[in-house]
């Protein structure tokens, strides 16, 4: 079915979704302002997924032989169009960005082991790269003899220029002594703290500086910011569809620009399709529930019931989260960690210094306390203050806005923090 | 409370009556809860208790699951299909699917809370139950992964690193059976051959008549492979081969491996749990994997990988590296990024399910085995063929020879026949092509040559009619002079 039929700006042939109904399964007592961590999935998509699960249970052999592969192909074709890739062979569907990282980095391992890369060749990553990805670099790059260069980025940050400058410095440092940079791993939207990175410019710089390959970790991107993989120009690009694109857990795409190397990429869970190309390998990694990968068409139907489709959703989420962030910052006398144009559907809002957030574990304690005592779900980021900072803000809340959020969610958070401040509560007093 | 007698009809008396009733209700509820806790320690939140519920179940025959309840549990199976291939993709009863949906809902309701407060406990609980089921020593030895394919990648990636980091030398060997599962063969190619290892393939006989044949062939094959002083680093042995399906005497083969200086043994027991008795200590392998979604009623997909405590077990890693990297395989496997872990969390519910059957899982195994052997013999008699292995080497599956007139000449033919049976006779059963042995004359001499076998399964939802349907389908094809060549 052509989802374009439904994409009419004034929504005259489709009914806008009943948001209350679609997200009725969300715990109603919680102010759920953390869509970034685990995403969300509307009832109509869950229902579609259950239909797929039932089909499998009814007659798995028939499903395996006749239905599974064409259905995955359908999802891949939709994703190809969504991200402006050239060929469907460039699109593989995997569980999540973590798996995509393992695929790309395992290939780096083999390059070291087969002496295509030399010991000491480097991979460059952002200091704010996702924790799981850093571990993957340890497991696959460092272990194979590669060096890891981390680019320290400023936070709070005020402009793209600041990021571009730091990255350029790090690239130059990295290439000192004739060291070869084999891979740059760049977040499109960093996780903690959450910042939209000027990936196009960084990719361009990497090309100019002769970096072999560039992998953009866009875990949050799809449904959150625009993705045009040709425009961005990276060799690899991954994003989770279960975060901001309304899919059930878990499904992600890994885009691999057509090249000789594409044939050398493998899914680490090796099955019958080994050697038939990454996309085909990934479509069968043993008996599993593939239903999350099959509902992409139903998700397109869902987003196209909104005014402006996914673009409209992105725009409204962004505007709303900035509005709420500014409201909170005003109420608490703090500031945003990132200017609006570098916010996605998430924003970093400074928390009052008197809360005494002095470590990562303080952030966790505060998050748990907000969940248990105030029914607010929001992740807290701790930042090390610079030397000589006066009364620094060391804690930031990463607030999200998705279609199911209401203003009350943020008021609840505002009031919770105000109460903590009034009561003189600090993280030191909170139990582990 | 005042002790004066209360006058009938007064508000005070009415209140007293209501209070008494409420007190009685509360007492009854308390008693019920206590009774439930005695039957299921987990109701107390007692996560580390190794106790298997069935030992406490004081069941009487009348409380066993009835035939109509079984039909209800599998009512979602497509009507009209003779589903005699439980071996490929398994099956899951409705009550387990419902339990799984509960877990899925809990994640969707409040995923952060689920992640921080419930997921790890749920997985630990499943691991603890599995530890008891398979007689492992310690829950640390039991990791939960998606399937046996993933487990193979874990063990073989470790072999790959050993070659890369110089612990193994180029040419050191890995042993596998010639009928090892195709996915495992590919994994060996991807991680062992690619890293410089060599592969020793041991041919096993089929049809087969006794454990002794297998043991003799394995000993021979291993010795030949070790010729020229090749070091054998790992042996991969199936507990129940897939195609053709035979129960392998793993304990004896593991012993032979030890005697022959094989460093490590990995038993691929994808079909084992719920199908044959599993005692990992008795079997004595270093690694043992089985899928719980095949014969143990779990939804797709979930498997356990047992790794006997050793320094090597500490160096195993899940290939999808996440936050828990370095914290041990079991902990690594319990979080490999945002995913639906619900199938891993219903193991306690599955134990409740199997304990509704007489004899629990052991009873189910026995009855499945007896029934599939009976049905296999019925089919062999009807077609004038034979079983591919004796009953004692059949688990809940049996290989039944197909009439030679069908002229199954290749793997493609076998697949065509399978498809034809599905599309035209509503029978789902995998077909195995038996290639000619050395010295056998093929060509046009099809007289009595059984070149194909049907691998029939029996699970609790099967009835005799399923097998009669297959019997009649094949008889029809023979009567119509159909061969794999002229299948539409």
PDB file of N, CA, C and O in Angstrom, chain A residues 271-327:
ATOM      1  N   UNK A 271      24.918 -17.761  10.614  1.00  0.00           N
ATOM      2  CA  UNK A 271      23.941 -18.815  10.352  1.00  0.00           C
ATOM      3  C   UNK A 271      23.998 -19.255   8.899  1.00  0.00           C
ATOM      4  O   UNK A 271      24.980 -18.998   8.208  1.00  0.00           O
ATOM      5  N   UNK A 272      22.934 -19.861   8.415  1.00  0.00           N
ATOM      6  CA  UNK A 272      22.922 -20.465   7.074  1.00  0.00           C
ATOM      7  C   UNK A 272      23.312 -19.492   5.978  1.00  0.00           C
ATOM      8  O   UNK A 272      23.891 -19.878   4.976  1.00  0.00           O
ATOM      9  N   UNK A 273      22.962 -18.209   6.165  1.00  0.00           N
ATOM     10  CA  UNK A 273      23.117 -17.235   5.077  1.00  0.00           C
ATOM     11  C   UNK A 273      24.499 -16.594   5.034  1.00  0.00           C
ATOM     12  O   UNK A 273      24.712 -15.640   4.290  1.00  0.00           O
ATOM     13  N   UNK A 274      25.421 -17.127   5.827  1.00  0.00           N
ATOM     14  CA  UNK A 274      26.774 -16.553   5.879  1.00  0.00           C
ATOM     15  C   UNK A 274      27.355 -16.476   4.482  1.00  0.00           C
ATOM     16  O   UNK A 274      27.349 -17.456   3.730  1.00  0.00           O
ATOM     17  N   UNK A 275      27.847 -15.299   4.116  1.00  0.00           N
ATOM     18  CA  UNK A 275      28.456 -15.126   2.808  1.00  0.00           C
ATOM     19  C   UNK A 275      27.509 -14.589   1.760  1.00  0.00           C
ATOM     20  O   UNK A 275      27.927 -14.292   0.631  1.00  0.00           O
ATOM     21  N   UNK A 276      26.247 -14.446   2.112  1.00  0.00           N
ATOM     22  CA  UNK A 276      25.261 -13.965   1.133  1.00  0.00           C
ATOM     23  C   UNK A 276      24.989 -12.484   1.243  1.00  0.00           C
ATOM     24  O   UNK A 276      23.991 -11.985   0.723  1.00  0.00           O
ATOM     25  N   UNK A 277      25.890 -11.767   1.932  1.00  0.00           N
ATOM     26  CA  UNK A 277      25.679 -10.335   2.094  1.00  0.00           C
ATOM     27  C   UNK A 277      25.087 -10.040   3.460  1.00  0.00           C
ATOM     28  O   UNK A 277      24.265 -10.807   3.973  1.00  0.00           O
ATOM     29  N   UNK A 278      25.491  -8.902   4.028  1.00  0.00           N
ATOM     30  CA  UNK A 278      25.097  -8.579   5.399  1.00  0.00           C
ATOM     31  C   UNK A 278      23.588  -8.531   5.575  1.00  0.00           C
ATOM     32  O   UNK A 278      23.051  -9.030   6.565  1.00  0.00           O
ATOM     33  N   UNK A 279      22.892  -7.929   4.619  1.00  0.00           N
ATOM     34  CA  UNK A 279      21.436  -7.782   4.762  1.00  0.00           C
ATOM     35  C   UNK A 279      20.756  -9.144   4.829  1.00  0.00           C
ATOM     36  O   UNK A 279      19.859  -9.364   5.648  1.00  0.00           O
ATOM     37  N   UNK A 280      21.184 -10.064   3.969  1.00  0.00           N
ATOM     38  CA  UNK A 280      20.590 -11.404   3.956  1.00  0.00           C
ATOM     39  C   UNK A 280      21.010 -12.178   5.202  1.00  0.00           C
ATOM     40  O   UNK A 280      20.209 -12.880   5.821  1.00  0.00           O
ATOM     41  N   UNK A 281      22.287 -12.063   5.590  1.00  0.00           N
ATOM     42  CA  UNK A 281      22.736 -12.719   6.824  1.00  0.00           C
ATOM     43  C   UNK A 281      21.886 -12.252   8.003  1.00  0.00           C
ATOM     44  O   UNK A 281      21.443 -13.054   8.825  1.00  0.00           O
ATOM     45  N   UNK A 282      21.661 -10.942   8.083  1.00  0.00           N
ATOM     46  CA  UNK A 282      20.948 -10.375   9.228  1.00  0.00           C
ATOM     47  C   UNK A 282      19.481 -10.780   9.247  1.00  0.00           C
ATOM     48  O   UNK A 282      18.835 -10.721  10.291  1.00  0.00           O
ATOM     49  N   UNK A 283      18.957 -11.180   8.095  1.00  0.00           N
ATOM     50  CA  UNK A 283      17.528 -11.508   8.060  1.00  0.00           C
ATOM     51  C   UNK A 283      17.260 -12.923   8.561  1.00  0.00           C
ATOM     52  O   UNK A 283      16.111 -13.326   8.687  1.00  0.00           O
ATOM     53  N   UNK A 284      18.329 -13.695   8.817  1.00  0.00           N
ATOM     54  CA  UNK A 284      18.137 -14.987   9.478  1.00  0.00           C
ATOM     55  C   UNK A 284      19.348 -15.288  10.344  1.00  0.00           C
ATOM     56  O   UNK A 284      20.403 -15.674   9.831  1.00  0.00           O
ATOM     57  N   UNK A 285      19.199 -15.111  11.648  1.00  0.00           N
ATOM     58  CA  UNK A 285      20.291 -15.435  12.575  1.00  0.00           C
ATOM     59  C   UNK A 285      19.786 -16.478  13.568  1.00  0.00           C
ATOM     60  O   UNK A 285      20.008 -16.380  14.774  1.00  0.00           O
ATOM     61  N   UNK A 286      19.079 -17.488  13.015  1.00  0.00           N
ATOM     62  CA  UNK A 286      18.522 -18.531  13.860  1.00  0.00           C
ATOM     63  C   UNK A 286      17.079 -18.228  14.217  1.00  0.00           C
ATOM     64  O   UNK A 286      16.580 -17.108  13.968  1.00  0.00           O
ATOM     65  N   UNK A 287      16.417 -19.226  14.804  1.00  0.00           N
ATOM     66  CA  UNK A 287      15.020 -19.054  15.188  1.00  0.00           C
ATOM     67  C   UNK A 287      14.909 -17.950  16.224  1.00  0.00           C
ATOM     68  O   UNK A 287      15.590 -17.979  17.245  1.00  0.00           O
ATOM     69  N   UNK A 288      14.091 -16.956  15.934  1.00  0.00           N
ATOM     70  CA  UNK A 288      13.878 -15.818  16.828  1.00  0.00           C
ATOM     71  C   UNK A 288      12.560 -15.167  16.465  1.00  0.00           C
ATOM     72  O   UNK A 288      11.961 -15.503  15.456  1.00  0.00           O
ATOM     73  N   UNK A 289      12.163 -14.216  17.255  1.00  0.00           N
ATOM     74  CA  UNK A 289      10.992 -13.415  16.964  1.00  0.00           C
ATOM     75  C   UNK A 289      11.424 -12.205  16.148  1.00  0.00           C
ATOM     76  O   UNK A 289      12.064 -11.298  16.676  1.00  0.00           O
ATOM     77  N   UNK A 290      11.105 -12.233  14.854  1.00  0.00           N
ATOM     78  CA  UNK A 290      11.502 -11.131  13.969  1.00  0.00           C
ATOM     79  C   UNK A 290      10.387 -10.092  13.814  1.00  0.00           C
ATOM     80  O   UNK A 290      10.490  -9.183  12.998  1.00  0.00           O
ATOM     81  N   UNK A 291       9.322 -10.245  14.589  1.00  0.00           N
ATOM     82  CA  UNK A 291       8.120  -9.429  14.354  1.00  0.00           C
ATOM     83  C   UNK A 291       8.375  -7.926  14.448  1.00  0.00           C
ATOM     84  O   UNK A 291       7.742  -7.152  13.729  1.00  0.00           O
ATOM     85  N   UNK A 292       9.291  -7.502  15.322  1.00  0.00           N
ATOM     86  CA  UNK A 292       9.551  -6.057  15.459  1.00  0.00           C
ATOM     87  C   UNK A 292      10.061  -5.469  14.147  1.00  0.00           C
ATOM     88  O   UNK A 292       9.874  -4.291  13.867  1.00  0.00           O
ATOM     89  N   UNK A 293      10.705  -6.312  13.333  1.00  0.00           N
ATOM     90  CA  UNK A 293      11.254  -5.839  12.068  1.00  0.00           C
ATOM     91  C   UNK A 293      10.184  -5.746  10.989  1.00  0.00           C
ATOM     92  O   UNK A 293      10.410  -5.133   9.947  1.00  0.00           O
ATOM     93  N   UNK A 294       9.047  -6.379  11.234  1.00  0.00           N
ATOM     94  CA  UNK A 294       8.056  -6.524  10.171  1.00  0.00           C
ATOM     95  C   UNK A 294       6.960  -5.463  10.206  1.00  0.00           C
ATOM     96  O   UNK A 294       6.146  -5.380   9.290  1.00  0.00           O
ATOM     97  N   UNK A 295       6.932  -4.655  11.273  1.00  0.00           N
ATOM     98  CA  UNK A 295       5.823  -3.701  11.413  1.00  0.00           C
ATOM     99  C   UNK A 295       6.127  -2.318  10.850  1.00  0.00           C
ATOM    100  O   UNK A 295       5.366  -1.376  11.053  1.00  0.00           O
ATOM    101  N   UNK A 296       7.253  -2.181  10.137  1.00  0.00           N
ATOM    102  CA  UNK A 296       7.610  -0.859   9.595  1.00  0.00           C
ATOM    103  C   UNK A 296       6.495  -0.280   8.712  1.00  0.00           C
ATOM    104  O   UNK A 296       6.176   0.905   8.836  1.00  0.00           O
ATOM    105  N   UNK A 297       5.866  -1.082   7.861  1.00  0.00           N
ATOM    106  CA  UNK A 297       4.745  -0.525   7.078  1.00  0.00           C
ATOM    107  C   UNK A 297       3.618   0.017   7.954  1.00  0.00           C
ATOM    108  O   UNK A 297       3.079   1.094   7.683  1.00  0.00           O
ATOM    109  N   UNK A 298       3.282  -0.720   9.011  1.00  0.00           N
ATOM    110  CA  UNK A 298       2.216  -0.249   9.909  1.00  0.00           C
ATOM    111  C   UNK A 298       2.633   1.029  10.620  1.00  0.00           C
ATOM    112  O   UNK A 298       1.801   1.900  10.904  1.00  0.00           O
ATOM    113  N   UNK A 299       3.918   1.150  10.934  1.00  0.00           N
ATOM    114  CA  UNK A 299       4.395   2.379  11.568  1.00  0.00           C
ATOM    115  C   UNK A 299       4.271   3.555  10.604  1.00  0.00           C
ATOM    116  O   UNK A 299       3.887   4.662  11.004  1.00  0.00           O
ATOM    117  N   UNK A 300       4.568   3.326   9.338  1.00  0.00           N
ATOM    118  CA  UNK A 300       4.394   4.397   8.338  1.00  0.00           C
ATOM    119  C   UNK A 300       2.942   4.856   8.308  1.00  0.00           C
ATOM    120  O   UNK A 300       2.660   6.050   8.253  1.00  0.00           O
ATOM    121  N   UNK A 301       2.034   3.891   8.355  1.00  0.00           N
ATOM    122  CA  UNK A 301       0.607   4.261   8.395  1.00  0.00           C
ATOM    123  C   UNK A 301       0.331   5.129   9.612  1.00  0.00           C
ATOM    124  O   UNK A 301      -0.383   6.135   9.534  1.00  0.00           O
ATOM    125  N   UNK A 302       0.897   4.747  10.734  1.00  0.00           N
ATOM    126  CA  UNK A 302       0.650   5.489  11.974  1.00  0.00           C
ATOM    127  C   UNK A 302       1.158   6.915  11.864  1.00  0.00           C
ATOM    128  O   UNK A 302       0.440   7.876  12.132  1.00  0.00           O
ATOM    129  N   UNK A 303       2.433   7.092  11.470  1.00  0.00           N
ATOM    130  CA  UNK A 303       2.975   8.459  11.466  1.00  0.00           C
ATOM    131  C   UNK A 303       2.291   9.320  10.406  1.00  0.00           C
ATOM    132  O   UNK A 303       2.165  10.540  10.573  1.00  0.00           O
ATOM    133  N   UNK A 304       1.818   8.675   9.347  1.00  0.00           N
ATOM    134  CA  UNK A 304       1.173   9.470   8.290  1.00  0.00           C
ATOM    135  C   UNK A 304      -0.229   9.919   8.651  1.00  0.00           C
ATOM    136  O   UNK A 304      -0.865  10.654   7.881  1.00  0.00           O
ATOM    137  N   UNK A 305      -0.722   9.483   9.808  1.00  0.00           N
ATOM    138  CA  UNK A 305      -2.007   9.993  10.285  1.00  0.00           C
ATOM    139  C   UNK A 305      -1.832  11.320  11.023  1.00  0.00           C
ATOM    140  O   UNK A 305      -2.800  11.991  11.347  1.00  0.00           O
ATOM    141  N   UNK A 306      -0.569  11.681  11.262  1.00  0.00           N
ATOM    142  CA  UNK A 306      -0.295  12.961  11.909  1.00  0.00           C
ATOM    143  C   UNK A 306      -0.137  14.038  10.844  1.00  0.00           C
ATOM    144  O   UNK A 306       0.323  13.773   9.731  1.00  0.00           O
ATOM    145  N   UNK A 307      -0.464  15.239  11.224  1.00  0.00           N
ATOM    146  CA  UNK A 307      -0.295  16.373  10.339  1.00  0.00           C
ATOM    147  C   UNK A 307       1.183  16.520   9.981  1.00  0.00           C
ATOM    148  O   UNK A 307       2.024  16.705  10.862  1.00  0.00           O
ATOM    149  N   UNK A 308       1.504  16.383   8.707  1.00  0.00           N
ATOM    150  CA  UNK A 308       2.895  16.502   8.277  1.00  0.00           C
ATOM    151  C   UNK A 308       3.686  15.222   8.403  1.00  0.00           C
ATOM    152  O   UNK A 308       4.896  15.216   8.163  1.00  0.00           O
ATOM    153  N   UNK A 309       3.021  14.137   8.778  1.00  0.00           N
ATOM    154  CA  UNK A 309       3.725  12.860   8.884  1.00  0.00           C
ATOM    155  C   UNK A 309       4.874  12.919   9.873  1.00  0.00           C
ATOM    156  O   UNK A 309       4.826  13.670  10.864  1.00  0.00           O
ATOM    157  N   UNK A 310       5.931  12.190   9.610  1.00  0.00           N
ATOM    158  CA  UNK A 310       7.034  12.111  10.569  1.00  0.00           C
ATOM    159  C   UNK A 310       7.757  13.462  10.675  1.00  0.00           C
ATOM    160  O   UNK A 310       8.230  13.839  11.751  1.00  0.00           O
ATOM    161  N   UNK A 311       7.767  14.217   9.592  1.00  0.00           N
ATOM    162  CA  UNK A 311       8.404  15.539   9.635  1.00  0.00           C
ATOM    163  C   UNK A 311       7.644  16.464  10.576  1.00  0.00           C
ATOM    164  O   UNK A 311       8.245  17.219  11.352  1.00  0.00           O
ATOM    165  N   UNK A 312       6.322  16.395  10.496  1.00  0.00           N
ATOM    166  CA  UNK A 312       5.508  17.212  11.402  1.00  0.00           C
ATOM    167  C   UNK A 312       5.738  16.815  12.853  1.00  0.00           C
ATOM    168  O   UNK A 312       5.854  17.668  13.746  1.00  0.00           O
ATOM    169  N   UNK A 313       5.822  15.516  13.100  1.00  0.00           N
ATOM    170  CA  UNK A 313       6.058  15.020  14.463  1.00  0.00           C
ATOM    171  C   UNK A 313       7.399  15.530  14.979  1.00  0.00           C
ATOM    172  O   UNK A 313       7.512  16.030  16.108  1.00  0.00           O
ATOM    173  N   UNK A 314       8.428  15.408  14.127  1.00  0.00           N
ATOM    174  CA  UNK A 314       9.768  15.859  14.526  1.00  0.00           C
ATOM    175  C   UNK A 314       9.762  17.328  14.906  1.00  0.00           C
ATOM    176  O   UNK A 314      10.266  17.738  15.945  1.00  0.00           O
ATOM    177  N   UNK A 315       9.135  18.115  14.031  1.00  0.00           N
ATOM    178  CA  UNK A 315       9.126  19.566  14.231  1.00  0.00           C
ATOM    179  C   UNK A 315       8.417  19.911  15.534  1.00  0.00           C
ATOM    180  O   UNK A 315       8.931  20.681  16.360  1.00  0.00           O
ATOM    181  N   UNK A 316       7.252  19.341  15.751  1.00  0.00           N
ATOM    182  CA  UNK A 316       6.480  19.687  16.944  1.00  0.00           C
ATOM    183  C   UNK A 316       7.177  19.206  18.207  1.00  0.00           C
ATOM    184  O   UNK A 316       7.200  19.895  19.228  1.00  0.00           O
ATOM    185  N   UNK A 317       7.775  18.009  18.164  1.00  0.00           N
ATOM    186  CA  UNK A 317       8.512  17.510  19.333  1.00  0.00           C
ATOM    187  C   UNK A 317       9.648  18.464  19.694  1.00  0.00           C
ATOM    188  O   UNK A 317       9.857  18.796  20.864  1.00  0.00           O
ATOM    189  N   UNK A 318      10.368  18.874  18.671  1.00  0.00           N
ATOM    190  CA  UNK A 318      11.506  19.765  18.906  1.00  0.00           C
ATOM    191  C   UNK A 318      11.047  21.082  19.523  1.00  0.00           C
ATOM    192  O   UNK A 318      11.597  21.531  20.539  1.00  0.00           O
ATOM    193  N   UNK A 319      10.029  21.672  18.925  1.00  0.00           N
ATOM    194  CA  UNK A 319       9.558  22.972  19.440  1.00  0.00           C
ATOM    195  C   UNK A 319       9.061  22.839  20.863  1.00  0.00           C
ATOM    196  O   UNK A 319       9.359  23.667  21.733  1.00  0.00           O
ATOM    197  N   UNK A 320       8.336  21.770  21.118  1.00  0.00           N
ATOM    198  CA  UNK A 320       7.761  21.572  22.453  1.00  0.00           C
ATOM    199  C   UNK A 320       8.857  21.348  23.495  1.00  0.00           C
ATOM    200  O   UNK A 320       8.798  21.901  24.595  1.00  0.00           O
ATOM    201  N   UNK A 321       9.849  20.524  23.157  1.00  0.00           N
ATOM    202  CA  UNK A 321      10.852  20.215  24.168  1.00  0.00           C
ATOM    203  C   UNK A 321      11.679  21.461  24.492  1.00  0.00           C
ATOM    204  O   UNK A 321      12.069  21.666  25.648  1.00  0.00           O
ATOM    205  N   UNK A 322      11.913  22.296  23.494  1.00  0.00           N
ATOM    206  CA  UNK A 322      12.652  23.544  23.745  1.00  0.00           C
ATOM    207  C   UNK A 322      11.819  24.462  24.628  1.00  0.00           C
ATOM    208  O   UNK A 322      12.311  25.046  25.612  1.00  0.00           O
ATOM    209  N   UNK A 323      10.548  24.551  24.312  1.00  0.00           N
ATOM    210  CA  UNK A 323       9.637  25.388  25.106  1.00  0.00           C
ATOM    211  C   UNK A 323       9.621  24.927  26.559  1.00  0.00           C
ATOM    212  O   UNK A 323       9.728  25.746  27.487  1.00  0.00           O
ATOM    213  N   UNK A 324       9.531  23.619  26.765  1.00  0.00           N
ATOM    214  CA  UNK A 324       9.485  23.092  28.129  1.00  0.00           C
ATOM    215  C   UNK A 324      10.820  23.278  28.837  1.00  0.00           C
ATOM    216  O   UNK A 324      10.874  23.577  30.032  1.00  0.00           O
ATOM    217  N   UNK A 325      11.904  23.105  28.082  1.00  0.00           N
ATOM    218  CA  UNK A 325      13.221  23.272  28.679  1.00  0.00           C
ATOM    219  C   UNK A 325      13.414  24.708  29.173  1.00  0.00           C
ATOM    220  O   UNK A 325      13.911  24.943  30.277  1.00  0.00           O
ATOM    221  N   UNK A 326      13.003  25.653  28.344  1.00  0.00           N
ATOM    222  CA  UNK A 326      13.129  27.062  28.724  1.00  0.00           C
ATOM    223  C   UNK A 326      12.265  27.363  29.949  1.00  0.00           C
ATOM    224  O   UNK A 326      12.692  28.055  30.885  1.00  0.00           O
ATOM    225  N   UNK A 327      11.078  26.793  29.982  1.00  0.00           N
ATOM    226  CA  UNK A 327      10.182  26.961  31.137  1.00  0.00           C
ATOM    227  C   UNK A 327      10.840  26.438  32.402  1.00  0.00           C
ATOM    228  O   UNK A 327      10.835  27.087  33.445  1.00  0.00           O
TER     229      UNK A 327
END
